[in-house]
mmCIF file of C-alpha atoms in Angstrom:
data_model
loop_
_atom_site.group_PDB
_atom_site.id
_atom_site.type_symbol
_atom_site.label_atom_id
_atom_site.label_comp_id
_atom_site.label_asym_id
_atom_site.label_seq_id
_atom_site.Cartn_x
_atom_site.Cartn_y
_atom_site.Cartn_z
ATOM 1 C CA UNK Y 1336 -12.434 30.901 62.809
ATOM 2 C CA UNK Y 1337 -12.378 34.711 62.974
ATOM 3 C CA UNK Y 1338 -8.830 36.082 63.075
ATOM 4 C CA UNK Y 1339 -9.583 39.827 63.073
ATOM 5 C CA UNK Y 1340 -12.065 42.496 61.993
ATOM 6 C CA UNK Y 1341 -10.996 44.325 58.871
ATOM 7 C CA UNK Y 1342 -13.028 47.551 59.034
ATOM 8 C CA UNK Y 1343 -15.247 49.772 61.198
ATOM 9 C CA UNK Y 1344 -18.335 47.837 60.065
ATOM 10 C CA UNK Y 1345 -17.040 44.763 61.919
ATOM 11 C CA UNK Y 1346 -16.672 42.647 58.792
ATOM 12 C CA UNK Y 1347 -14.398 39.736 59.771
ATOM 13 C CA UNK Y 1348 -11.412 37.955 58.293
ATOM 14 C CA UNK Y 1349 -12.008 34.200 58.650
ATOM 15 C CA UNK Y 1350 -9.496 31.344 58.562
ATOM 16 C CA UNK Y 1351 -11.324 28.481 56.814
ATOM 17 C CA UNK Y 1352 -10.755 24.852 57.830
ATOM 18 C CA UNK Y 1353 -8.501 24.528 54.791
ATOM 19 C CA UNK Y 1354 -6.253 27.260 56.248
ATOM 20 C CA UNK Y 1355 -7.294 29.860 53.653
ATOM 21 C CA UNK Y 1356 -7.808 33.427 54.981
ATOM 22 C CA UNK Y 1357 -10.919 35.124 53.546
ATOM 23 C CA UNK Y 1358 -12.423 38.560 54.281
ATOM 24 C CA UNK Y 1359 -16.214 38.214 54.417
ATOM 25 C CA UNK Y 1360 -19.274 40.375 54.970
ATOM 26 C CA UNK Y 1361 -20.562 39.935 58.527
ATOM 27 C CA UNK Y 1362 -24.043 39.268 57.050
ATOM 28 C CA UNK Y 1363 -22.599 36.087 55.523
ATOM 29 C CA UNK Y 1364 -21.337 34.749 58.853
ATOM 30 C CA UNK Y 1365 -23.068 32.833 61.654
ATOM 31 C CA UNK Y 1366 -21.322 32.153 64.967
ATOM 32 C CA UNK Y 1367 -21.272 28.468 65.906
ATOM 33 C CA UNK Y 1368 -21.939 27.365 69.498
ATOM 34 C CA UNK Y 1369 -18.895 26.565 71.614
ATOM 35 C CA UNK Y 1370 -18.213 22.903 72.266
ATOM 36 C CA UNK Y 1371 -18.950 21.798 75.823
ATOM 37 C CA UNK Y 1372 -15.759 21.002 77.726
ATOM 38 C CA UNK Y 1373 -15.337 17.401 78.862
ATOM 39 C CA UNK Y 1374 -15.657 16.778 82.587
ATOM 40 C CA UNK Y 1375 -12.309 16.469 84.361
ATOM 41 C CA UNK Y 1376 -11.120 12.964 85.259
ATOM 42 C CA UNK Y 1377 -11.363 11.733 88.809
ATOM 43 C CA UNK Y 1378 -14.793 10.375 89.631
ATOM 44 C CA UNK Y 1379 -18.349 11.173 88.652
ATOM 45 C CA UNK Y 1380 -19.079 14.739 89.616
ATOM 46 C CA UNK Y 1381 -15.751 15.029 91.437
ATOM 47 C CA UNK Y 1382 -15.163 18.478 89.962
ATOM 48 C CA UNK Y 1383 -17.947 19.907 92.097
ATOM 49 C CA UNK Y 1384 -17.301 18.057 95.341
ATOM 50 C CA UNK Y 1385 -16.841 20.495 98.181
ATOM 51 C CA UNK Y 1386 -17.442 20.570 101.897
ATOM 52 C CA UNK Y 1387 -21.213 20.617 102.418
ATOM 53 C CA UNK Y 1388 -21.995 18.985 99.039
ATOM 54 C CA UNK Y 1389 -24.908 16.553 99.065
ATOM 55 C CA UNK Y 1390 -23.716 13.301 97.473
ATOM 56 C CA UNK Y 1391 -24.777 9.786 96.542
ATOM 57 C CA UNK Y 1392 -22.534 6.711 96.716
ATOM 58 C CA UNK Y 1393 -22.497 5.307 93.169
ATOM 59 C CA UNK Y 1394 -19.461 2.994 93.232
ATOM 60 C CA UNK Y 1395 -18.236 0.082 95.317
ATOM 61 C CA UNK Y 1396 -14.443 0.563 95.602
ATOM 62 C CA UNK Y 1397 -14.940 1.626 99.210
ATOM 63 C CA UNK Y 1398 -15.607 -1.381 101.486
ATOM 64 C CA UNK Y 1399 -18.767 -1.532 103.565
ATOM 65 C CA UNK Y 1400 -21.547 -1.917 101.024
ATOM 66 C CA UNK Y 1401 -22.586 1.761 100.983
ATOM 67 C CA UNK Y 1402 -23.604 1.951 97.304
ATOM 68 C CA UNK Y 1403 -26.886 3.821 96.883
ATOM 69 C CA UNK Y 1404 -26.632 5.676 100.193
ATOM 70 C CA UNK Y 1405 -26.670 9.478 100.405
ATOM 71 C CA UNK Y 1406 -24.932 11.945 102.668
ATOM 72 C CA UNK Y 1407 -22.910 15.146 102.933
ATOM 73 C CA UNK Y 1408 -19.188 15.860 102.501
ATOM 74 C CA UNK Y 1409 -17.667 16.926 105.852
ATOM 75 C CA UNK Y 1410 -13.979 17.171 104.840
ATOM 76 C CA UNK Y 1411 -11.321 15.811 102.471
ATOM 77 C CA UNK Y 1412 -9.055 13.197 104.033
ATOM 78 C CA UNK Y 1413 -5.999 13.293 101.755
ATOM 79 C CA UNK Y 1414 -4.229 15.116 98.937
ATOM 80 C CA UNK Y 1415 -6.225 13.132 96.355
ATOM 81 C CA UNK Y 1416 -9.409 14.867 97.546
ATOM 82 C CA UNK Y 1417 -11.060 11.658 98.743
ATOM 83 C CA UNK Y 1418 -13.956 12.810 100.945
ATOM 84 C CA UNK Y 1419 -15.227 11.912 104.381
ATOM 85 C CA UNK Y 1420 -19.021 11.706 104.226
ATOM 86 C CA UNK Y 1421 -21.659 11.860 106.917
ATOM 87 C CA UNK Y 1422 -24.289 9.379 105.726
ATOM 88 C CA UNK Y 1423 -27.974 10.006 106.318
ATOM 89 C CA UNK Y 1424 -27.845 7.624 109.283
ATOM 90 C CA UNK Y 1425 -25.186 9.816 110.920
ATOM 91 C CA UNK Y 1426 -22.245 7.453 110.215
ATOM 92 C CA UNK Y 1427 -18.931 9.060 109.134
ATOM 93 C CA UNK Y 1428 -17.164 7.122 106.352
ATOM 94 C CA UNK Y 1429 -14.125 7.990 104.219
ATOM 95 C CA UNK Y 1430 -14.756 7.188 100.526
ATOM 96 C CA UNK Y 1431 -12.794 7.000 97.305
ATOM 97 C CA UNK Y 1432 -13.921 10.042 95.287
ATOM 98 C CA UNK Y 1433 -14.630 7.728 92.306
ATOM 99 C CA UNK Y 1434 -17.431 6.187 94.393
ATOM 100 C CA UNK Y 1435 -19.128 9.519 94.968
ATOM 101 C CA UNK Y 1436 -21.434 11.623 92.788
ATOM 102 C CA UNK Y 1437 -22.421 15.164 93.740
ATOM 103 C CA UNK Y 1438 -26.190 15.668 93.759
ATOM 104 C CA UNK Y 1439 -27.747 18.757 92.179
ATOM 105 C CA UNK Y 1440 -28.687 21.583 94.501
ATOM 106 C CA UNK Y 1441 -32.169 21.502 95.971
ATOM 107 C CA UNK Y 1442 -34.624 23.504 93.815
ATOM 108 C CA UNK Y 1443 -35.136 27.105 94.815
ATOM 109 C CA UNK Y 1444 -37.620 27.752 97.564
ATOM 110 C CA UNK Y 1445 -41.235 28.483 96.660
ATOM 111 C CA UNK Y 1446 -42.065 32.168 96.287
ATOM 112 C CA UNK Y 1447 -43.303 33.800 99.465
ATOM 113 C CA UNK Y 1448 -47.059 34.150 99.951
ATOM 114 C CA UNK Y 1449 -48.691 37.438 99.100
ATOM 115 C CA UNK Y 1450 -49.808 37.635 95.514
ATOM 116 C CA UNK Y 1451 -48.725 36.084 92.262
ATOM 117 C CA UNK Y 1452 -45.347 37.469 91.372
ATOM 118 C CA UNK Y 1453 -45.213 39.594 94.522
ATOM 119 C CA UNK Y 1454 -41.606 38.569 95.108
ATOM 120 C CA UNK Y 1455 -40.513 40.590 92.081
ATOM 121 C CA UNK Y 1456 -42.727 43.634 92.493
ATOM 122 C CA UNK Y 1457 -40.673 46.800 92.549
ATOM 123 C CA UNK Y 1458 -41.026 50.435 91.587
ATOM 124 C CA UNK Y 1459 -41.135 50.579 87.798
ATOM 125 C CA UNK Y 1460 -42.445 46.998 87.394
ATOM 126 C CA UNK Y 1461 -45.006 46.502 84.609
ATOM 127 C CA UNK Y 1462 -48.016 44.765 86.144
ATOM 128 C CA UNK Y 1463 -51.486 43.469 85.363
ATOM 129 C CA UNK Y 1464 -54.481 43.546 87.719
ATOM 130 C CA UNK Y 1465 -55.539 39.900 88.074
ATOM 131 C CA UNK Y 1466 -57.688 40.016 91.241
ATOM 132 C CA UNK Y 1467 -60.743 41.896 92.404
ATOM 133 C CA UNK Y 1468 -60.094 42.601 96.100
ATOM 134 C CA UNK Y 1469 -59.411 46.216 95.158
ATOM 135 C CA UNK Y 1470 -62.638 48.160 94.511
ATOM 136 C CA UNK Y 1471 -63.125 49.968 91.205
ATOM 137 C CA UNK Y 1472 -63.413 47.176 88.655
ATOM 138 C CA UNK Y 1473 -59.775 47.264 87.465
ATOM 139 C CA UNK Y 1474 -59.476 43.539 86.706
ATOM 140 C CA UNK Y 1475 -57.465 42.933 83.528
ATOM 141 C CA UNK Y 1476 -55.964 46.432 83.359
ATOM 142 C CA UNK Y 1477 -52.219 46.985 83.048
ATOM 143 C CA UNK Y 1478 -49.922 49.631 84.420
ATOM 144 C CA UNK Y 1479 -46.663 50.424 86.213
ATOM 145 C CA UNK Y 1480 -45.843 50.546 89.924
ATOM 146 C CA UNK Y 1481 -45.000 54.078 91.071
ATOM 147 C CA UNK Y 1482 -44.474 53.398 94.808
ATOM 148 C CA UNK Y 1483 -45.471 51.177 97.726
ATOM 149 C CA UNK Y 1484 -48.039 52.743 100.011
ATOM 150 C CA UNK Y 1485 -47.621 50.748 103.226
ATOM 151 C CA UNK Y 1486 -45.468 48.270 105.151
ATOM 152 C CA UNK Y 1487 -47.361 45.358 103.566
ATOM 153 C CA UNK Y 1488 -45.906 46.296 100.162
ATOM 154 C CA UNK Y 1489 -49.262 47.102 98.594
ATOM 155 C CA UNK Y 1490 -48.461 49.136 95.461
ATOM 156 C CA UNK Y 1491 -49.760 52.278 93.836
ATOM 157 C CA UNK Y 1492 -50.138 51.603 90.122
ATOM 158 C CA UNK Y 1493 -50.320 54.067 87.238
ATOM 159 C CA UNK Y 1494 -52.732 52.437 84.795
ATOM 160 C CA UNK Y 1495 -52.273 52.765 81.041
ATOM 161 C CA UNK Y 1496 -55.025 55.414 81.106
ATOM 162 C CA UNK Y 1497 -52.852 57.524 83.439
ATOM 163 C CA UNK Y 1498 -55.061 56.928 86.494
ATOM 164 C CA UNK Y 1499 -53.243 56.295 89.797
ATOM 165 C CA UNK Y 1500 -54.786 53.453 91.826
ATOM 166 C CA UNK Y 1501 -53.704 51.899 95.128
ATOM 167 C CA UNK Y 1502 -54.224 48.137 94.915
ATOM 168 C CA UNK Y 1503 -53.780 45.085 97.084
ATOM 169 C CA UNK Y 1504 -50.599 43.230 96.104
ATOM 170 C CA UNK Y 1505 -52.647 40.011 95.856
ATOM 171 C CA UNK Y 1506 -54.476 41.610 92.923
ATOM 172 C CA UNK Y 1507 -51.264 42.307 91.003
ATOM 173 C CA UNK Y 1508 -49.064 40.131 88.784
ATOM 174 C CA UNK Y 1509 -45.680 41.346 87.540
ATOM 175 C CA UNK Y 1510 -45.387 41.091 83.755
ATOM 176 C CA UNK Y 1511 -42.189 39.677 82.214
ATOM 177 C CA UNK Y 1512 -39.787 42.207 80.759
ATOM 178 C CA UNK Y 1513 -39.769 42.370 76.988
ATOM 179 C CA UNK Y 1514 -36.769 40.644 75.466
ATOM 180 C CA UNK Y 1515 -34.494 43.105 73.697
ATOM 181 C CA UNK Y 1516 -34.328 42.675 69.941
ATOM 182 C CA UNK Y 1517 -30.999 41.471 68.580
ATOM 183 C CA UNK Y 1518 -28.903 44.298 67.138
ATOM 184 C CA UNK Y 1519 -28.910 44.694 63.357
ATOM 185 C CA UNK Y 1520 -25.944 43.634 61.325
ATOM 186 C CA UNK Y 1521 -26.035 40.035 60.181
ATOM 187 C CA UNK Y 1522 -27.009 36.648 61.544
ATOM 188 C CA UNK Y 1523 -25.216 36.088 64.807
ATOM 189 C CA UNK Y 1524 -23.200 39.277 64.391
ATOM 190 C CA UNK Y 1525 -23.849 40.294 67.989
ATOM 191 C CA UNK Y 1526 -21.597 37.505 69.235
ATOM 192 C CA UNK Y 1527 -18.882 37.628 66.605
ATOM 193 C CA UNK Y 1528 -15.483 38.108 68.179
ATOM 194 C CA UNK Y 1529 -11.918 37.168 67.411
ATOM 195 C CA UNK Y 1530 -11.573 33.423 67.921
ATOM 196 C CA UNK Y 1531 -15.272 32.694 67.253
ATOM 197 C CA UNK Y 1532 -15.977 29.536 65.276
ATOM 198 C CA UNK Y 1533 -18.203 30.516 62.370
ATOM 199 C CA UNK Y 1534 -20.018 29.130 59.350
ATOM 200 C CA UNK Y 1535 -20.414 30.997 56.072
ATOM 201 C CA UNK Y 1536 -24.211 31.154 55.574
ATOM 202 C CA UNK Y 1537 -24.589 33.875 52.933
ATOM 203 C CA UNK Y 1538 -23.278 34.543 49.457
ATOM 204 C CA UNK Y 1539 -22.618 38.295 49.351
ATOM 205 C CA UNK Y 1540 -18.887 37.577 49.607
ATOM 206 C CA UNK Y 1541 -17.414 36.474 46.261
ATOM 207 C CA UNK Y 1542 -15.574 33.165 46.034
ATOM 208 C CA UNK Y 1543 -18.280 30.549 46.649
ATOM 209 C CA UNK Y 1544 -17.510 29.995 50.342
ATOM 210 C CA UNK Y 1545 -21.111 29.370 51.515
ATOM 211 C CA UNK Y 1546 -21.317 26.365 53.834
ATOM 212 C CA UNK Y 1547 -17.644 26.491 54.863
#
């Protein structure tokens, strides 16, 4: 584990599992992923139960034979956070929270109509012409949106040649932004911080610590 950084180059001091403190070159260090925290006790998914949560009855502590039914949390009935649930049939039932599992949120809505990627078109977006409604034979060309020319959000695009063309938004697809390159300075060095769990992956540092 990193205890501190020893110089302006961000080379760390690492406490090995044996307890030994070693100063290492940052190029020799790789940050390890954090361990996932365990879910809190108190019922499947109970940590995320809240008013309005969509839930499924997964246990049978609560009388009434409701296992397998689905509904929505309307309120909590006691200090133990046991919920009252409106089942899909409209019935209100108070359940033990251990019988209840929160369901994942409904997937995001489909993008609005009006061209592939039109939901993310904005001034400065890198785009490609993928349709041929717009006259001029620009299919396949790439460029950048400079402005929107009307209330329908049809864009003016500066092509790579420098030509300005007004196109139908249905002809345009927004291109994904390029991922930034990781900063130089050693494997995983961008995320090294005090308290990071690390592994020694290089051998610039004397002492034969590789693999610790």
